[in-house]
PDB file of C-alpha atoms in Angstrom:
ATOM      1  CA  UNK A   1     -17.067  64.905 -35.622  1.00  0.00           C
ATOM      2  CA  UNK A   2     -15.476  64.331 -39.330  1.00  0.00           C
ATOM      3  CA  UNK A   3     -17.492  66.430 -41.671  1.00  0.00           C
ATOM      4  CA  UNK A   4     -17.078  68.592 -45.105  1.00  0.00           C
ATOM      5  CA  UNK A   5     -17.043  72.420 -44.397  1.00  0.00           C
ATOM      6  CA  UNK A   6     -20.432  72.568 -45.155  1.00  0.00           C
ATOM      7  CA  UNK A   7     -20.674  70.522 -41.686  1.00  0.00           C
ATOM      8  CA  UNK A   8     -22.161  67.269 -43.592  1.00  0.00           C
ATOM      9  CA  UNK A   9     -20.778  64.087 -43.200  1.00  0.00           C
ATOM     10  CA  UNK A  10     -19.374  63.848 -46.588  1.00  0.00           C
ATOM     11  CA  UNK A  11     -17.629  64.833 -49.461  1.00  0.00           C
ATOM     12  CA  UNK A  12     -18.649  66.638 -52.871  1.00  0.00           C
ATOM     13  CA  UNK A  13     -17.472  65.000 -56.309  1.00  0.00           C
ATOM     14  CA  UNK A  14     -15.323  68.163 -57.421  1.00  0.00           C
ATOM     15  CA  UNK A  15     -13.606  67.662 -53.991  1.00  0.00           C
ATOM     16  CA  UNK A  16     -12.812  64.224 -54.355  1.00  0.00           C
ATOM     17  CA  UNK A  17     -11.426  65.087 -58.026  1.00  0.00           C
ATOM     18  CA  UNK A  18      -8.758  66.783 -56.390  1.00  0.00           C
ATOM     19  CA  UNK A  19      -7.532  64.365 -54.537  1.00  0.00           C
ATOM     20  CA  UNK A  20      -7.849  61.663 -56.576  1.00  0.00           C
ATOM     21  CA  UNK A  21      -7.768  63.488 -60.678  1.00  0.00           C
ATOM     22  CA  UNK A  22      -7.920  59.941 -62.102  1.00  0.00           C
ATOM     23  CA  UNK A  23     -11.688  60.071 -61.171  1.00  0.00           C
ATOM     24  CA  UNK A  24     -12.459  62.848 -63.837  1.00  0.00           C
ATOM     25  CA  UNK A  25     -12.721  60.186 -66.444  1.00  0.00           C
ATOM     26  CA  UNK A  26     -15.751  58.438 -64.335  1.00  0.00           C
ATOM     27  CA  UNK A  27     -17.854  62.138 -64.404  1.00  0.00           C
ATOM     28  CA  UNK A  28     -20.342  62.972 -66.739  1.00  0.00           C
ATOM     29  CA  UNK A  29     -21.359  66.395 -68.442  1.00  0.00           C
ATOM     30  CA  UNK A  30     -23.811  66.942 -65.487  1.00  0.00           C
ATOM     31  CA  UNK A  31     -20.835  66.429 -62.909  1.00  0.00           C
ATOM     32  CA  UNK A  32     -22.389  62.661 -61.594  1.00  0.00           C
ATOM     33  CA  UNK A  33     -20.120  60.058 -60.549  1.00  0.00           C
ATOM     34  CA  UNK A  34     -20.409  56.761 -62.527  1.00  0.00           C
ATOM     35  CA  UNK A  35     -21.060  54.348 -59.414  1.00  0.00           C
ATOM     36  CA  UNK A  36     -21.752  51.752 -61.492  1.00  0.00           C
ATOM     37  CA  UNK A  37     -18.062  51.524 -62.247  1.00  0.00           C
ATOM     38  CA  UNK A  38     -16.038  49.387 -59.333  1.00  0.00           C
ATOM     39  CA  UNK A  39     -12.876  51.677 -59.918  1.00  0.00           C
ATOM     40  CA  UNK A  40     -14.896  54.970 -59.572  1.00  0.00           C
ATOM     41  CA  UNK A  41     -16.344  53.840 -56.293  1.00  0.00           C
ATOM     42  CA  UNK A  42     -13.125  52.878 -55.239  1.00  0.00           C
ATOM     43  CA  UNK A  43     -11.643  56.308 -55.795  1.00  0.00           C
ATOM     44  CA  UNK A  44     -14.069  58.268 -54.380  1.00  0.00           C
ATOM     45  CA  UNK A  45     -14.446  56.317 -51.246  1.00  0.00           C
ATOM     46  CA  UNK A  46     -10.504  56.663 -50.589  1.00  0.00           C
ATOM     47  CA  UNK A  47     -10.827  60.390 -50.998  1.00  0.00           C
ATOM     48  CA  UNK A  48     -13.438  60.300 -48.295  1.00  0.00           C
ATOM     49  CA  UNK A  49     -11.282  57.855 -45.960  1.00  0.00           C
ATOM     50  CA  UNK A  50      -8.791  60.601 -46.716  1.00  0.00           C
ATOM     51  CA  UNK A  51     -10.212  64.082 -46.620  1.00  0.00           C
ATOM     52  CA  UNK A  52     -12.972  63.235 -43.593  1.00  0.00           C
ATOM     53  CA  UNK A  53     -11.053  60.525 -41.737  1.00  0.00           C
ATOM     54  CA  UNK A  54      -7.222  60.882 -42.330  1.00  0.00           C
ATOM     55  CA  UNK A  55      -6.668  57.576 -43.939  1.00  0.00           C
ATOM     56  CA  UNK A  56      -4.721  55.988 -46.677  1.00  0.00           C
ATOM     57  CA  UNK A  57      -6.843  53.175 -48.042  1.00  0.00           C
ATOM     58  CA  UNK A  58      -6.026  50.591 -49.908  1.00  0.00           C
ATOM     59  CA  UNK A  59      -8.586  48.292 -51.540  1.00  0.00           C
ATOM     60  CA  UNK A  60      -8.439  44.439 -52.643  1.00  0.00           C
ATOM     61  CA  UNK A  61      -9.340  44.140 -56.409  1.00  0.00           C
ATOM     62  CA  UNK A  62     -12.388  41.755 -55.703  1.00  0.00           C
ATOM     63  CA  UNK A  63     -13.150  42.659 -51.944  1.00  0.00           C
ATOM     64  CA  UNK A  64     -16.391  44.998 -50.972  1.00  0.00           C
ATOM     65  CA  UNK A  65     -15.910  48.687 -51.563  1.00  0.00           C
ATOM     66  CA  UNK A  66     -16.481  49.439 -47.893  1.00  0.00           C
ATOM     67  CA  UNK A  67     -17.811  52.749 -47.540  1.00  0.00           C
ATOM     68  CA  UNK A  68     -16.443  55.147 -45.257  1.00  0.00           C
ATOM     69  CA  UNK A  69     -19.305  57.142 -43.671  1.00  0.00           C
ATOM     70  CA  UNK A  70     -21.667  54.280 -43.015  1.00  0.00           C
ATOM     71  CA  UNK A  71     -18.861  52.158 -41.281  1.00  0.00           C
ATOM     72  CA  UNK A  72     -18.101  55.564 -38.808  1.00  0.00           C
ATOM     73  CA  UNK A  73     -21.376  56.158 -38.173  1.00  0.00           C
ATOM     74  CA  UNK A  74     -22.324  52.675 -36.667  1.00  0.00           C
ATOM     75  CA  UNK A  75     -18.749  53.140 -34.696  1.00  0.00           C
ATOM     76  CA  UNK A  76     -20.357  56.208 -33.518  1.00  0.00           C
ATOM     77  CA  UNK A  77     -23.318  54.300 -31.858  1.00  0.00           C
ATOM     78  CA  UNK A  78     -21.331  52.305 -29.395  1.00  0.00           C
ATOM     79  CA  UNK A  79     -17.733  53.975 -28.795  1.00  0.00           C
ATOM     80  CA  UNK A  80     -17.566  56.743 -26.459  1.00  0.00           C
ATOM     81  CA  UNK A  81     -13.502  56.524 -26.562  1.00  0.00           C
ATOM     82  CA  UNK A  82     -10.758  54.896 -24.924  1.00  0.00           C
ATOM     83  CA  UNK A  83     -12.358  51.085 -24.975  1.00  0.00           C
ATOM     84  CA  UNK A  84     -10.499  47.955 -25.277  1.00  0.00           C
ATOM     85  CA  UNK A  85     -12.102  46.280 -28.098  1.00  0.00           C
ATOM     86  CA  UNK A  86     -12.266  43.524 -30.832  1.00  0.00           C
ATOM     87  CA  UNK A  87     -13.540  43.425 -34.214  1.00  0.00           C
ATOM     88  CA  UNK A  88     -14.301  40.111 -36.011  1.00  0.00           C
ATOM     89  CA  UNK A  89     -13.303  40.151 -39.607  1.00  0.00           C
ATOM     90  CA  UNK A  90     -11.661  43.504 -40.702  1.00  0.00           C
ATOM     91  CA  UNK A  91     -11.379  42.958 -43.838  1.00  0.00           C
ATOM     92  CA  UNK A  92      -9.185  43.954 -46.678  1.00  0.00           C
ATOM     93  CA  UNK A  93      -9.244  47.684 -45.544  1.00  0.00           C
ATOM     94  CA  UNK A  94      -9.175  46.922 -42.132  1.00  0.00           C
ATOM     95  CA  UNK A  95     -11.335  50.509 -42.349  1.00  0.00           C
ATOM     96  CA  UNK A  96     -13.486  50.001 -38.952  1.00  0.00           C
ATOM     97  CA  UNK A  97     -10.449  48.834 -36.847  1.00  0.00           C
ATOM     98  CA  UNK A  98      -8.326  52.056 -37.626  1.00  0.00           C
ATOM     99  CA  UNK A  99     -11.184  54.398 -37.254  1.00  0.00           C
ATOM    100  CA  UNK A 100     -11.626  52.939 -34.022  1.00  0.00           C
ATOM    101  CA  UNK A 101      -7.791  53.606 -32.752  1.00  0.00           C
ATOM    102  CA  UNK A 102      -7.518  56.690 -35.113  1.00  0.00           C
ATOM    103  CA  UNK A 103     -10.791  58.621 -33.955  1.00  0.00           C
ATOM    104  CA  UNK A 104     -11.579  57.030 -31.003  1.00  0.00           C
ATOM    105  CA  UNK A 105      -8.586  56.699 -29.216  1.00  0.00           C
ATOM    106  CA  UNK A 106      -9.480  52.569 -28.706  1.00  0.00           C
ATOM    107  CA  UNK A 107      -6.640  49.646 -27.911  1.00  0.00           C
ATOM    108  CA  UNK A 108      -7.850  47.349 -30.990  1.00  0.00           C
ATOM    109  CA  UNK A 109      -7.536  43.948 -31.461  1.00  0.00           C
ATOM    110  CA  UNK A 110      -8.869  42.659 -35.244  1.00  0.00           C
ATOM    111  CA  UNK A 111      -9.355  39.276 -36.963  1.00  0.00           C
ATOM    112  CA  UNK A 112      -9.024  38.423 -40.778  1.00  0.00           C
ATOM    113  CA  UNK A 113      -9.908  34.776 -42.198  1.00  0.00           C
ATOM    114  CA  UNK A 114      -8.651  35.255 -45.929  1.00  0.00           C
ATOM    115  CA  UNK A 115      -5.133  35.154 -46.218  1.00  0.00           C
ATOM    116  CA  UNK A 116      -5.714  38.188 -49.096  1.00  0.00           C
ATOM    117  CA  UNK A 117      -7.849  40.167 -47.040  1.00  0.00           C
ATOM    118  CA  UNK A 118      -4.802  39.630 -44.483  1.00  0.00           C
ATOM    119  CA  UNK A 119      -2.407  41.071 -46.101  1.00  0.00           C
ATOM    120  CA  UNK A 120      -4.080  43.802 -47.413  1.00  0.00           C
ATOM    121  CA  UNK A 121      -5.373  44.658 -43.584  1.00  0.00           C
ATOM    122  CA  UNK A 122      -1.926  44.364 -42.693  1.00  0.00           C
ATOM    123  CA  UNK A 123      -0.357  46.677 -44.820  1.00  0.00           C
ATOM    124  CA  UNK A 124      -3.689  49.404 -44.467  1.00  0.00           C
ATOM    125  CA  UNK A 125      -2.449  49.494 -40.557  1.00  0.00           C
ATOM    126  CA  UNK A 126       0.778  49.637 -41.266  1.00  0.00           C
ATOM    127  CA  UNK A 127       0.744  52.486 -44.023  1.00  0.00           C
ATOM    128  CA  UNK A 128      -1.348  54.392 -41.645  1.00  0.00           C
ATOM    129  CA  UNK A 129       0.918  54.074 -38.565  1.00  0.00           C
ATOM    130  CA  UNK A 130      -1.563  52.279 -36.402  1.00  0.00           C
ATOM    131  CA  UNK A 131      -1.197  49.833 -33.878  1.00  0.00           C
ATOM    132  CA  UNK A 132      -3.970  47.549 -34.322  1.00  0.00           C
ATOM    133  CA  UNK A 133      -3.186  44.152 -33.101  1.00  0.00           C
ATOM    134  CA  UNK A 134      -3.761  42.201 -36.394  1.00  0.00           C
ATOM    135  CA  UNK A 135      -4.762  38.019 -35.814  1.00  0.00           C
ATOM    136  CA  UNK A 136      -5.144  35.324 -38.411  1.00  0.00           C
ATOM    137  CA  UNK A 137      -8.223  33.577 -37.737  1.00  0.00           C
ATOM    138  CA  UNK A 138      -7.923  30.502 -39.477  1.00  0.00           C
ATOM    139  CA  UNK A 139     -11.951  29.532 -39.467  1.00  0.00           C
ATOM    140  CA  UNK A 140     -12.808  30.664 -35.954  1.00  0.00           C
ATOM    141  CA  UNK A 141     -14.704  33.460 -34.606  1.00  0.00           C
ATOM    142  CA  UNK A 142     -13.713  34.214 -31.011  1.00  0.00           C
ATOM    143  CA  UNK A 143     -12.697  31.061 -29.518  1.00  0.00           C
ATOM    144  CA  UNK A 144      -9.715  29.743 -30.316  1.00  0.00           C
ATOM    145  CA  UNK A 145      -8.971  32.946 -32.136  1.00  0.00           C
ATOM    146  CA  UNK A 146      -8.420  35.122 -29.322  1.00  0.00           C
ATOM    147  CA  UNK A 147      -6.317  33.708 -25.924  1.00  0.00           C
ATOM    148  CA  UNK A 148      -8.538  32.569 -23.537  1.00  0.00           C
ATOM    149  CA  UNK A 149      -8.933  34.610 -20.492  1.00  0.00           C
ATOM    150  CA  UNK A 150      -8.961  38.062 -22.620  1.00  0.00           C
ATOM    151  CA  UNK A 151     -11.554  40.679 -21.980  1.00  0.00           C
ATOM    152  CA  UNK A 152     -12.859  43.243 -24.158  1.00  0.00           C
ATOM    153  CA  UNK A 153     -15.582  45.917 -23.761  1.00  0.00           C
ATOM    154  CA  UNK A 154     -16.475  45.871 -26.639  1.00  0.00           C
ATOM    155  CA  UNK A 155     -16.915  42.971 -29.827  1.00  0.00           C
ATOM    156  CA  UNK A 156     -18.169  44.155 -33.146  1.00  0.00           C
ATOM    157  CA  UNK A 157     -18.286  43.185 -36.539  1.00  0.00           C
ATOM    158  CA  UNK A 158     -19.835  43.705 -39.681  1.00  0.00           C
ATOM    159  CA  UNK A 159     -20.807  40.170 -40.456  1.00  0.00           C
ATOM    160  CA  UNK A 160     -21.585  37.976 -43.732  1.00  0.00           C
ATOM    161  CA  UNK A 161     -25.506  37.964 -43.471  1.00  0.00           C
ATOM    162  CA  UNK A 162     -26.213  36.403 -46.610  1.00  0.00           C
ATOM    163  CA  UNK A 163     -28.018  32.622 -46.564  1.00  0.00           C
ATOM    164  CA  UNK A 164     -26.508  31.772 -50.109  1.00  0.00           C
ATOM    165  CA  UNK A 165     -24.009  32.797 -52.556  1.00  0.00           C
ATOM    166  CA  UNK A 166     -24.259  36.166 -54.100  1.00  0.00           C
ATOM    167  CA  UNK A 167     -23.661  35.992 -57.758  1.00  0.00           C
ATOM    168  CA  UNK A 168     -20.370  37.866 -57.670  1.00  0.00           C
ATOM    169  CA  UNK A 169     -21.495  40.686 -55.511  1.00  0.00           C
ATOM    170  CA  UNK A 170     -19.298  39.143 -52.800  1.00  0.00           C
ATOM    171  CA  UNK A 171     -16.862  36.904 -52.138  1.00  0.00           C
ATOM    172  CA  UNK A 172     -18.189  33.745 -50.495  1.00  0.00           C
ATOM    173  CA  UNK A 173     -16.499  33.759 -47.212  1.00  0.00           C
ATOM    174  CA  UNK A 174     -17.244  37.606 -47.501  1.00  0.00           C
ATOM    175  CA  UNK A 175     -20.515  37.296 -47.947  1.00  0.00           C
ATOM    176  CA  UNK A 176     -22.435  33.980 -46.748  1.00  0.00           C
ATOM    177  CA  UNK A 177     -23.177  34.442 -43.229  1.00  0.00           C
ATOM    178  CA  UNK A 178     -25.245  30.787 -43.534  1.00  0.00           C
ATOM    179  CA  UNK A 179     -28.728  29.582 -41.394  1.00  0.00           C
ATOM    180  CA  UNK A 180     -32.285  30.547 -42.498  1.00  0.00           C
ATOM    181  CA  UNK A 181     -31.638  34.245 -43.016  1.00  0.00           C
ATOM    182  CA  UNK A 182     -28.074  34.474 -42.811  1.00  0.00           C
ATOM    183  CA  UNK A 183     -27.749  34.982 -39.164  1.00  0.00           C
ATOM    184  CA  UNK A 184     -25.602  31.872 -38.773  1.00  0.00           C
ATOM    185  CA  UNK A 185     -22.289  33.412 -38.072  1.00  0.00           C
ATOM    186  CA  UNK A 186     -23.569  36.205 -35.878  1.00  0.00           C
ATOM    187  CA  UNK A 187     -25.279  34.072 -33.796  1.00  0.00           C
ATOM    188  CA  UNK A 188     -21.909  31.868 -33.514  1.00  0.00           C
ATOM    189  CA  UNK A 189     -20.345  35.323 -32.915  1.00  0.00           C
ATOM    190  CA  UNK A 190     -22.792  36.494 -29.941  1.00  0.00           C
ATOM    191  CA  UNK A 191     -22.561  32.740 -28.537  1.00  0.00           C
ATOM    192  CA  UNK A 192     -18.659  33.101 -28.095  1.00  0.00           C
ATOM    193  CA  UNK A 193     -18.508  36.715 -27.129  1.00  0.00           C
ATOM    194  CA  UNK A 194     -19.863  36.231 -23.923  1.00  0.00           C
ATOM    195  CA  UNK A 195     -16.655  34.768 -22.323  1.00  0.00           C
ATOM    196  CA  UNK A 196     -14.673  37.423 -23.864  1.00  0.00           C
ATOM    197  CA  UNK A 197     -16.849  40.519 -22.460  1.00  0.00           C
ATOM    198  CA  UNK A 198     -16.226  42.860 -19.428  1.00  0.00           C
ATOM    199  CA  UNK A 199     -18.804  43.099 -17.126  1.00  0.00           C
ATOM    200  CA  UNK A 200     -21.100  45.359 -19.264  1.00  0.00           C
ATOM    201  CA  UNK A 201     -19.463  44.510 -22.077  1.00  0.00           C
ATOM    202  CA  UNK A 202     -21.357  44.608 -25.323  1.00  0.00           C
ATOM    203  CA  UNK A 203     -21.615  43.000 -29.087  1.00  0.00           C
ATOM    204  CA  UNK A 204     -22.382  45.093 -31.818  1.00  0.00           C
ATOM    205  CA  UNK A 205     -23.333  44.388 -35.488  1.00  0.00           C
ATOM    206  CA  UNK A 206     -23.437  46.097 -38.242  1.00  0.00           C
ATOM    207  CA  UNK A 207     -26.541  44.657 -40.455  1.00  0.00           C
ATOM    208  CA  UNK A 208     -28.348  45.533 -43.486  1.00  0.00           C
ATOM    209  CA  UNK A 209     -32.212  46.822 -43.294  1.00  0.00           C
ATOM    210  CA  UNK A 210     -33.350  42.575 -42.975  1.00  0.00           C
ATOM    211  CA  UNK A 211     -35.749  42.444 -40.789  1.00  0.00           C
ATOM    212  CA  UNK A 212     -36.015  38.724 -40.391  1.00  0.00           C
ATOM    213  CA  UNK A 213     -31.947  38.481 -39.997  1.00  0.00           C
ATOM    214  CA  UNK A 214     -32.027  41.308 -37.218  1.00  0.00           C
ATOM    215  CA  UNK A 215     -34.962  39.449 -35.842  1.00  0.00           C
ATOM    216  CA  UNK A 216     -33.505  35.851 -35.475  1.00  0.00           C
ATOM    217  CA  UNK A 217     -30.065  37.272 -33.844  1.00  0.00           C
ATOM    218  CA  UNK A 218     -32.228  39.064 -31.289  1.00  0.00           C
ATOM    219  CA  UNK A 219     -34.183  36.292 -30.913  1.00  0.00           C
ATOM    220  CA  UNK A 220     -30.992  34.054 -29.935  1.00  0.00           C
ATOM    221  CA  UNK A 221     -29.045  37.231 -28.088  1.00  0.00           C
ATOM    222  CA  UNK A 222     -32.290  37.179 -25.699  1.00  0.00           C
ATOM    223  CA  UNK A 223     -32.038  33.442 -25.334  1.00  0.00           C
ATOM    224  CA  UNK A 224     -28.042  33.745 -24.450  1.00  0.00           C
ATOM    225  CA  UNK A 225     -29.499  36.748 -21.790  1.00  0.00           C
ATOM    226  CA  UNK A 226     -28.278  39.589 -23.458  1.00  0.00           C
ATOM    227  CA  UNK A 227     -30.549  42.759 -23.346  1.00  0.00           C
ATOM    228  CA  UNK A 228     -31.031  44.065 -27.211  1.00  0.00           C
ATOM    229  CA  UNK A 229     -31.019  47.862 -28.708  1.00  0.00           C
ATOM    230  CA  UNK A 230     -31.262  48.083 -32.500  1.00  0.00           C
ATOM    231  CA  UNK A 231     -30.290  51.461 -33.913  1.00  0.00           C
ATOM    232  CA  UNK A 232     -31.525  52.184 -37.413  1.00  0.00           C
ATOM    233  CA  UNK A 233     -29.422  54.603 -39.392  1.00  0.00           C
ATOM    234  CA  UNK A 234     -29.074  56.061 -42.805  1.00  0.00           C
ATOM    235  CA  UNK A 235     -26.267  56.699 -44.645  1.00  0.00           C
ATOM    236  CA  UNK A 236     -26.446  57.554 -47.754  1.00  0.00           C
ATOM    237  CA  UNK A 237     -29.423  56.367 -49.577  1.00  0.00           C
ATOM    238  CA  UNK A 238     -29.295  53.002 -47.666  1.00  0.00           C
ATOM    239  CA  UNK A 239     -30.878  52.119 -44.206  1.00  0.00           C
ATOM    240  CA  UNK A 240     -28.483  50.329 -41.977  1.00  0.00           C
ATOM    241  CA  UNK A 241     -28.760  48.803 -38.485  1.00  0.00           C
ATOM    242  CA  UNK A 242     -26.756  48.821 -35.254  1.00  0.00           C
ATOM    243  CA  UNK A 243     -27.502  45.679 -33.263  1.00  0.00           C
ATOM    244  CA  UNK A 244     -26.225  46.273 -30.006  1.00  0.00           C
ATOM    245  CA  UNK A 245     -26.514  42.968 -27.400  1.00  0.00           C
ATOM    246  CA  UNK A 246     -25.298  43.871 -23.881  1.00  0.00           C
ATOM    247  CA  UNK A 247     -23.557  41.480 -21.813  1.00  0.00           C
ATOM    248  CA  UNK A 248     -25.985  39.446 -19.091  1.00  0.00           C
TER     249      UNK A 248
END
């Protein structure tokens, strides 16, 4: 398991500065990093990706500043190694697709909708010498994007989950899932995924600690015949959920 030398899954700010010296200007007199500054967050998370996971990640200037540790913990909840996997919406970093291949030895296909994010993802895949197959989704989720008849052991995603635009926190395509609680995108995903999973395959969704959202997705999953497992985990100061839906 990747970890810093103290055994914890994280990276001291002082060590991050050694990787990216420009971080120094965002540290106060008490040695605290200004996480309200976007550039500081990007540099710190790039340092974590490099030091803990051996990944060289480039972030889009307006995309979500993806945190490597939370994504790794999420993947650990359902990957055992060597699976054939599909990531829906890999984003500009392609971070989870890269982790799945590099750390879990998976055969990875990943999709992305946004033109600029797709280009950043492609560059990150090339830069890290990965064999991830990247597909432009053009507005689809699984059906019409992945070849009919292709099957996966796992289909996973960090889906959009806001019910309305978020005042600049995320780009609209990146954040708005639709539906009453933001569950719309996830519900479509699990509906389509059934036909693309191997027997005993599963869908894994990386979700915030929003009970109405999780309940809405789980309820639809049960209607579709999935068996449901919800794993709650903490990354930093925030709780996250790995919602696992096993194929009926």
